[in-house]
Amino acid sequence: NAGVMQNPRHLVRRRGQEARLRCSPMKGHSHVYWYRQLPEEGLKFMVYLQKENIIDESGMPKERFSAEFPKEGPSILRIQQVVRGDSAAYFCASSPFMGLQQGGTGELFFGEGSRLTVL
Amino acid sequence: GQQLNQSPQSMFIQEGEDVSMNCTSSSIFNTWLWYKQDPGEGPVLLIALYKAGELTSNGRLTAQFGITRKDSFLNISASIPSDVGIYFCAGAAFGAGGTSYGKLTFGQGTILTVHP
């Protein structure tokens, strides 16, 4: 998993505060995905971004959550007015192409995750 | 939405034993992936399957893409202590243009414990 950098690794927020999670994809990768993992559950897709574009945000809650991947700098997942139910591990993944192509490795490279705890 | 049912939820085995876990889906997937996650880490891809019926090996790991496209299994032979972790299946369906981008549906995971 070397290369996909997420920070912070751990973040503690009180209810109502904002959380900002950052993801720098692997060098040369222009496709970024965010996934959320609740305790003892599998990962759930949130959003897929390319540089300056949101391609698919069908897994993102309609309110309080937003994501961006600017031309310069890391991708950011922003959670406003956090609630206890937002406590989870948030994983970023990157790929060099548009996802899983037939015959290719199709690998998404995941970061180590950012663990958000809401008090 | 699409859902994956992964079983068993947990396994406790002795070192050297073989392990088998599987995933079933209510809908068709075009790609099946198996990941391993260690505590505090992100998932690492073990095996990727792209064709119905495909059987693929990676060392002691073997996985198959079910003929119906609705299931997959992962076998680990001769388990060792470092196999401990959580194993996830994940599926992807084709999007526009015939490619399936990284919008994966994950199973709930199988927690594997290996006793020396």
Short mmCIF file of C-alpha atoms in Angstrom, two decimals:
data_model
loop_
_atom_site.label_atom_id
_atom_site.label_comp_id
_atom_site.label_asym_id
_atom_site.label_seq_id
_atom_site.Cartn_x
_atom_site.Cartn_y
_atom_site.Cartn_z
CA ASN A 1 0.00 0.00 0.00
CA ALA A 2 2.98 2.28 -0.18
CA GLY A 3 2.18 5.60 -1.76
CA VAL A 4 -1.41 6.45 -0.85
CA MET A 5 -1.02 8.84 2.06
CA GLN A 6 -3.85 9.70 4.36
CA ASN A 7 -3.85 12.13 7.24
CA PRO A 8 -4.59 12.40 9.96
CA ARG A 9 -4.46 8.72 10.95
CA HIS A 10 -6.60 9.45 13.97
CA LEU A 11 -8.95 12.37 14.54
CA VAL A 12 -11.14 13.13 17.54
CA ARG A 13 -13.96 15.63 17.22
CA ARG A 14 -16.85 16.74 19.42
CA ARG A 15 -20.36 16.70 18.08
CA GLY A 16 -21.00 19.70 15.85
CA GLN A 17 -17.38 20.24 14.85
CA GLU A 18 -15.95 19.76 11.38
CA ALA A 19 -13.67 16.96 10.26
CA ARG A 20 -11.31 17.22 7.31
CA LEU A 21 -9.59 14.13 6.00
CA ARG A 22 -6.85 14.32 3.40
CA CYS A 23 -5.65 11.87 0.80
CA SER A 24 -2.67 12.10 -1.50
CA PRO A 25 -2.91 9.42 -4.19
CA MET A 26 0.00 7.45 -5.48
CA LYS A 27 2.25 9.32 -7.87
CA GLY A 28 0.76 9.30 -11.33
CA HIS A 29 -2.73 8.33 -10.14
CA SER A 30 -5.52 10.70 -11.04
CA HIS A 31 -8.49 8.64 -9.82
CA VAL A 32 -9.44 8.78 -6.15
CA TYR A 33 -12.10 6.87 -4.23
CA TRP A 34 -13.32 7.30 -0.67
CA TYR A 35 -14.74 4.42 1.34
CA ARG A 36 -16.14 4.30 4.88
CA GLN A 37 -15.82 1.35 7.24
CA LEU A 38 -18.00 1.15 10.33
CA PRO A 39 -16.80 -1.09 13.18
CA GLU A 40 -16.95 -4.78 12.28
CA GLU A 41 -18.32 -4.08 8.81
CA GLY A 42 -17.02 -4.07 5.26
CA LEU A 43 -16.03 -0.96 3.38
CA LYS A 44 -18.78 1.06 1.74
CA PHE A 45 -18.23 3.22 -1.34
CA MET A 46 -18.78 6.93 -0.84
CA VAL A 47 -17.41 8.90 -3.78
CA TYR A 48 -15.23 8.67 -6.88
CA LEU A 49 -13.30 11.71 -8.05
CA GLN A 50 -10.93 12.70 -10.78
CA LYS A 51 -8.99 15.93 -10.77
CA GLU A 52 -11.50 18.78 -10.32
CA ASN A 53 -14.44 16.45 -11.03
CA ILE A 54 -16.82 14.40 -8.94
CA ILE A 55 -17.64 11.36 -11.07
CA ASP A 56 -19.91 9.39 -8.74
CA GLU A 57 -21.07 10.50 -5.30
CA SER A 58 -23.92 8.04 -5.00
CA GLY A 59 -22.57 6.62 -1.72
CA MET A 60 -22.16 9.96 0.00
CA PRO A 61 -24.77 11.16 2.50
CA LYS A 62 -26.67 14.08 1.00
CA GLU A 63 -26.04 16.40 3.91
CA ARG A 64 -22.91 17.42 5.81
CA PHE A 65 -20.50 15.43 3.62
CA SER A 66 -18.53 16.81 0.70
CA ALA A 67 -15.44 15.78 -1.23
CA GLU A 68 -13.06 17.48 -3.59
CA PHE A 69 -9.94 16.68 -5.57
CA PRO A 70 -8.45 19.96 -6.70
CA LYS A 71 -6.03 20.45 -9.54
CA GLU A 72 -3.26 20.90 -7.02
CA GLY A 73 -3.05 19.24 -3.64
CA PRO A 74 -4.69 16.29 -1.94
CA SER A 75 -8.25 15.09 -2.13
CA ILE A 76 -10.27 16.19 0.89
CA LEU A 77 -13.28 14.57 2.50
CA ARG A 78 -15.09 17.09 4.65
CA ILE A 79 -17.71 16.27 7.26
CA GLN A 80 -19.53 19.22 8.76
CA GLN A 81 -21.34 19.20 12.12
CA VAL A 82 -20.19 15.69 12.94
CA VAL A 83 -22.43 13.31 14.88
CA ARG A 84 -21.52 10.15 16.79
CA GLY A 85 -22.68 8.00 13.89
CA ASP A 86 -19.90 9.47 11.75
CA SER A 87 -17.33 7.62 13.87
CA ALA A 88 -15.66 5.24 11.45
CA ALA A 89 -12.52 4.53 9.49
CA TYR A 90 -12.38 6.43 6.23
CA PHE A 91 -10.23 4.92 3.50
CA CYS A 92 -8.95 6.53 0.37
CA ALA A 93 -7.90 4.51 -2.66
CA SER A 94 -6.33 5.54 -5.92
CA SER A 95 -5.79 4.03 -9.35
CA PRO A 96 -3.96 5.14 -12.47
CA PHE A 97 -6.86 4.43 -14.80
CA MET A 98 -10.63 4.40 -14.86
CA GLY A 99 -11.05 1.49 -12.49
CA LEU A 100 -11.03 -2.19 -13.23
CA GLN A 101 -10.29 -2.94 -16.85
CA GLN A 102 -10.77 -6.39 -18.27
CA GLY A 103 -7.51 -8.25 -18.36
CA GLY A 104 -5.73 -5.79 -16.11
CA THR A 105 -4.79 -6.06 -12.48
CA GLY A 106 -7.63 -3.77 -11.56
CA GLU A 107 -6.03 -2.96 -8.29
CA LEU A 108 -7.20 -0.11 -6.15
CA PHE A 109 -4.38 0.98 -3.87
CA PHE A 110 -5.76 1.75 -0.44
CA GLY A 111 -4.27 4.05 2.15
CA GLU A 112 -4.03 3.13 5.81
CA GLY A 113 -7.17 5.03 6.65
CA SER A 114 -8.22 7.89 8.90
CA ARG A 115 -10.05 6.89 12.04
CA LEU A 116 -12.59 9.46 13.16
CA THR A 117 -13.97 9.36 16.67
CA VAL A 118 -16.83 11.69 17.55
CA LEU A 119 -17.31 12.31 21.25
CA GLY B 1 -28.60 -1.79 -3.72
CA GLN B 2 -26.20 -4.64 -4.32
CA GLN B 3 -25.27 -6.72 -1.30
CA LEU B 4 -22.69 -9.39 -0.68
CA ASN B 5 -23.12 -12.10 1.92
CA GLN B 6 -19.80 -13.42 3.12
CA SER B 7 -19.39 -16.53 5.25
CA PRO B 8 -18.29 -17.61 7.67
CA GLN B 9 -18.08 -14.50 9.83
CA SER B 10 -15.11 -15.93 11.73
CA MET B 11 -12.86 -18.96 11.74
CA PHE B 12 -10.51 -20.39 14.35
CA ILE B 13 -8.10 -22.92 12.90
CA GLN B 14 -4.85 -24.66 13.67
CA GLU B 15 -1.71 -23.80 11.79
CA GLY B 16 -1.39 -26.05 8.75
CA GLU B 17 -5.11 -26.43 8.16
CA ASP B 18 -6.84 -25.36 4.96
CA VAL B 19 -9.40 -22.55 5.00
CA SER B 20 -12.36 -21.85 2.76
CA MET B 21 -14.64 -18.81 2.69
CA ASN B 22 -17.20 -17.63 0.18
CA CYS B 23 -19.36 -14.77 -0.97
CA THR B 24 -22.76 -14.77 -2.59
CA SER B 25 -24.66 -11.94 -4.20
CA SER B 26 -28.24 -11.28 -5.13
CA SER B 27 -27.07 -9.65 -8.36
CA ILE B 28 -24.43 -10.20 -11.00
CA PHE B 29 -20.92 -8.84 -10.73
CA ASN B 30 -18.41 -8.64 -13.57
CA THR B 31 -15.37 -8.58 -11.32
CA TRP B 32 -14.66 -10.30 -8.02
CA LEU B 33 -11.81 -9.27 -5.76
CA TRP B 34 -10.46 -10.69 -2.51
CA TYR B 35 -8.73 -8.39 -0.02
CA LYS B 36 -6.98 -8.91 3.30
CA GLN B 37 -7.02 -6.26 6.02
CA ASP B 38 -4.68 -6.28 9.01
CA PRO B 39 -5.63 -4.33 12.16
CA GLY B 40 -5.18 -0.61 11.70
CA GLU B 41 -4.30 -0.98 8.04
CA GLY B 42 -6.00 -0.59 4.70
CA PRO B 43 -7.12 -3.52 2.54
CA VAL B 44 -4.53 -5.22 0.37
CA LEU B 45 -5.58 -6.97 -2.83
CA LEU B 46 -4.95 -10.72 -2.84
CA ILE B 47 -6.64 -11.98 -6.00
CA ALA B 48 -8.68 -10.42 -8.83
CA LEU B 49 -11.11 -12.42 -11.01
CA TYR B 50 -12.57 -11.13 -14.26
CA LYS B 51 -14.25 -14.06 -16.03
CA ALA B 52 -17.05 -16.38 -14.96
CA GLY B 53 -15.58 -19.76 -14.07
CA GLU B 54 -12.08 -18.35 -13.70
CA LEU B 55 -9.87 -20.10 -11.16
CA THR B 56 -6.82 -18.12 -10.07
CA SER B 57 -4.02 -18.88 -7.63
CA ASN B 58 -1.61 -16.64 -5.76
CA GLY B 59 0.78 -18.79 -3.75
CA ARG B 60 -1.25 -20.68 -1.16
CA LEU B 61 -4.39 -18.77 -2.12
CA THR B 62 -6.89 -19.93 -4.72
CA ALA B 63 -10.06 -18.13 -5.71
CA GLN B 64 -12.83 -18.83 -8.19
CA PHE B 65 -15.37 -16.66 -9.98
CA GLY B 66 -18.69 -18.52 -9.95
CA ILE B 67 -20.33 -19.50 -13.24
CA THR B 68 -23.51 -17.63 -12.32
CA ARG B 69 -21.42 -14.46 -11.62
CA LYS B 70 -23.17 -14.29 -8.27
CA ASP B 71 -20.60 -16.00 -6.10
CA SER B 72 -16.92 -16.51 -5.41
CA PHE B 73 -14.81 -18.49 -2.98
CA LEU B 74 -11.32 -18.14 -1.54
CA ASN B 75 -9.23 -21.05 -0.30
CA ILE B 76 -6.07 -20.79 1.76
CA SER B 77 -4.01 -23.92 1.98
CA ALA B 78 -1.62 -24.88 4.79
CA SER B 79 -2.39 -21.81 6.90
CA ILE B 80 0.37 -20.04 8.80
CA PRO B 81 0.18 -17.54 11.69
CA SER B 82 0.65 -14.53 9.40
CA ASP B 83 -2.59 -15.42 7.60
CA VAL B 84 -4.40 -13.92 10.58
CA GLY B 85 -6.56 -10.97 9.59
CA ILE B 86 -9.88 -10.03 8.05
CA TYR B 87 -10.63 -11.23 4.53
CA PHE B 88 -13.08 -9.33 2.38
CA CYS B 89 -14.67 -10.19 -0.91
CA ALA B 90 -15.62 -7.31 -3.17
CA GLY B 91 -17.53 -7.12 -6.42
CA ALA B 92 -17.77 -4.58 -9.20
CA ALA B 93 -20.28 -4.23 -12.03
CA PHE B 94 -19.60 -2.71 -15.42
CA GLY B 95 -20.21 0.95 -15.93
CA ALA B 96 -20.30 3.06 -19.06
CA GLY B 97 -17.85 2.10 -21.78
CA GLY B 98 -17.53 -1.51 -20.63
CA THR B 99 -15.17 -0.81 -17.77
CA SER B 100 -15.99 -1.25 -14.14
CA TYR B 101 -14.50 1.57 -12.18
CA GLY B 102 -13.54 1.27 -8.55
CA LYS B 103 -17.03 1.39 -7.09
CA LEU B 104 -16.73 -1.84 -5.15
CA THR B 105 -19.35 -3.58 -3.02
CA PHE B 106 -17.66 -5.29 -0.06
CA GLY B 107 -18.76 -8.30 1.96
CA GLN B 108 -18.91 -8.12 5.76
CA GLY B 109 -15.57 -9.87 6.13
CA THR B 110 -14.29 -13.17 7.56
CA ILE B 111 -12.10 -12.89 10.65
CA LEU B 112 -9.41 -15.56 10.52
CA THR B 113 -7.52 -16.66 13.62
CA VAL B 114 -4.70 -19.19 13.28
CA HIS B 115 -3.46 -21.01 16.37
CA PRO B 116 0.19 -22.06 16.23
#
